[in-house]
Amino acid sequence: GAVVSQHPSWVICKSGTSVKIECRSLDFQATTMFWYRQFPKQSLMLMATSNEGSKATYEQGVEKDKFLINHASLTLSTLTVTSAHPEDSSFYICSAGLRPGEQYFGPGTRLTVT
Amino acid sequence: GIQVEQSPPDLILQEGANSTLRCNFSDSVNNLQWFHQNPWGQLINLFYIPSGTKQNGRLSATTVATERYSLLYISSSQTTDSGVYFCAVITYKYIFGTGTRLKVLA
């Protein structure tokens, strides 16, 4: 089956710094990728839809200037958390697929901001 | 927007027991999927089940779209079944349910 990878698996950064998370589709091309955030013991919430070659679409309440998304190729989307603060600490998961009803999820990236 | 509620929120079972997890959604949907999130956070696809019943080993799922619910059955539970189970309604995006946290005791 299709595989989606994320890098890094976990990252610790200091408050005020920026961190970049990569999402790759390993054996297929994806014009659209999705980014989710999951706080401890909570559900997954969609943050934004990443579109290859165009601007990302953000869900209501998600700060686009804080969570920068770049979908530079058909196999790579990146999420940059800018000026991170402790409240940004969370588990970030991406997904990609050939169509909306057939998504494959990455293993997630655990971000801790100290 | 569509609301997706799961019950029970928490469940503790003895190994070998059976259980039923429920997913209710607030509006008509065409697609629904069940996932198991393992202790490391990886989402594992269990069933893509817009309607009807499917079975895979000890797991089976039933969706009654007209009544806006889906059920996941786990039979003869094992400790490796522990984790969080999510249903997700699929529109142009995935809308995840509130989850059921399952712990199976040896």
Short mmCIF file of N, CA and C in Angstrom, two decimals, chain A residues 4-11 21-23 35-36 38 44 90-95 105-111, chain B residues 37 40-43:
data_model
loop_
_atom_site.label_atom_id
_atom_site.label_comp_id
_atom_site.label_asym_id
_atom_site.label_seq_id
_atom_site.Cartn_x
_atom_site.Cartn_y
_atom_site.Cartn_z
N VAL A 4 3.24 7.08 3.55
CA VAL A 4 3.50 8.49 3.81
C VAL A 4 4.47 8.58 4.98
N SER A 5 5.53 9.32 4.81
CA SER A 5 6.52 9.45 5.88
C SER A 5 6.53 10.89 6.41
N GLN A 6 7.00 11.04 7.63
CA GLN A 6 7.17 12.36 8.22
C GLN A 6 8.55 12.44 8.86
N HIS A 7 9.08 13.65 8.84
CA HIS A 7 10.39 13.86 9.46
C HIS A 7 10.44 15.25 10.05
N PRO A 8 10.86 15.42 11.30
CA PRO A 8 11.34 14.35 12.16
C PRO A 8 10.18 13.64 12.86
N SER A 9 10.50 12.58 13.60
CA SER A 9 9.49 11.88 14.38
C SER A 9 9.14 12.67 15.63
N TRP A 10 10.16 13.30 16.18
CA TRP A 10 9.92 14.15 17.35
C TRP A 10 10.96 15.26 17.33
N VAL A 11 10.58 16.37 17.89
CA VAL A 11 11.49 17.52 17.93
C VAL A 11 11.19 18.34 19.17
N ILE A 21 8.52 20.71 9.64
CA ILE A 21 8.14 19.29 9.59
C ILE A 21 7.87 18.92 8.14
N GLU A 22 8.44 17.80 7.71
CA GLU A 22 8.26 17.36 6.34
C GLU A 22 7.29 16.19 6.25
N CYS A 23 6.52 16.18 5.18
CA CYS A 23 5.60 15.09 4.89
C CYS A 23 5.85 14.65 3.46
N TRP A 35 -2.84 18.48 6.77
CA TRP A 35 -2.13 18.57 8.04
C TRP A 35 -3.12 18.60 9.19
N TYR A 36 -2.88 17.73 10.18
CA TYR A 36 -3.74 17.64 11.36
C TYR A 36 -2.91 17.91 12.60
N GLN A 38 -3.05 17.11 16.88
CA GLN A 38 -3.73 16.31 17.91
C GLN A 38 -3.11 16.64 19.26
N LEU A 44 -8.14 14.22 16.34
CA LEU A 44 -7.37 14.93 15.32
C LEU A 44 -8.22 16.06 14.74
N SER A 90 2.42 19.74 20.42
CA SER A 90 1.32 18.89 19.98
C SER A 90 1.87 17.77 19.12
N PHE A 91 0.99 16.92 18.65
CA PHE A 91 1.32 15.85 17.72
C PHE A 91 0.77 16.26 16.37
N TYR A 92 1.64 16.38 15.38
CA TYR A 92 1.23 16.83 14.05
C TYR A 92 1.28 15.65 13.08
N ILE A 93 0.18 15.44 12.37
CA ILE A 93 0.05 14.31 11.47
C ILE A 93 -0.33 14.81 10.07
N CYS A 94 0.30 14.26 9.07
CA CYS A 94 -0.08 14.61 7.70
C CYS A 94 -0.71 13.41 7.02
N SER A 95 -1.45 13.68 5.97
CA SER A 95 -2.02 12.59 5.17
C SER A 95 -1.94 12.97 3.70
N PHE A 105 -2.03 8.02 6.17
CA PHE A 105 -1.56 8.91 7.21
C PHE A 105 -0.11 8.63 7.56
N GLY A 106 0.63 9.73 7.78
CA GLY A 106 1.99 9.61 8.22
C GLY A 106 2.05 9.20 9.68
N PRO A 107 3.24 8.86 10.16
CA PRO A 107 3.41 8.39 11.54
C PRO A 107 3.35 9.49 12.59
N GLY A 108 3.34 10.74 12.15
CA GLY A 108 3.23 11.84 13.08
C GLY A 108 4.56 12.40 13.54
N THR A 109 4.52 13.65 13.97
CA THR A 109 5.68 14.34 14.54
C THR A 109 5.26 14.94 15.87
N ARG A 110 6.00 14.57 16.91
CA ARG A 110 5.68 15.10 18.24
C ARG A 110 6.55 16.33 18.48
N LEU A 111 5.92 17.48 18.64
CA LEU A 111 6.64 18.73 18.86
C LEU A 111 6.49 19.14 20.32
N GLN B 37 -5.51 3.99 16.45
CA GLN B 37 -4.27 4.73 16.69
C GLN B 37 -3.47 3.98 17.73
N TRP B 40 2.06 4.56 19.65
CA TRP B 40 3.07 5.46 19.08
C TRP B 40 2.44 6.56 18.23
N GLY B 41 1.13 6.54 18.11
CA GLY B 41 0.44 7.60 17.39
C GLY B 41 0.08 7.28 15.95
N GLN B 42 0.57 6.20 15.42
CA GLN B 42 0.28 5.86 14.02
C GLN B 42 -1.18 5.46 13.85
N LEU B 43 -1.81 6.07 12.86
CA LEU B 43 -3.18 5.70 12.53
C LEU B 43 -3.15 4.49 11.58
#
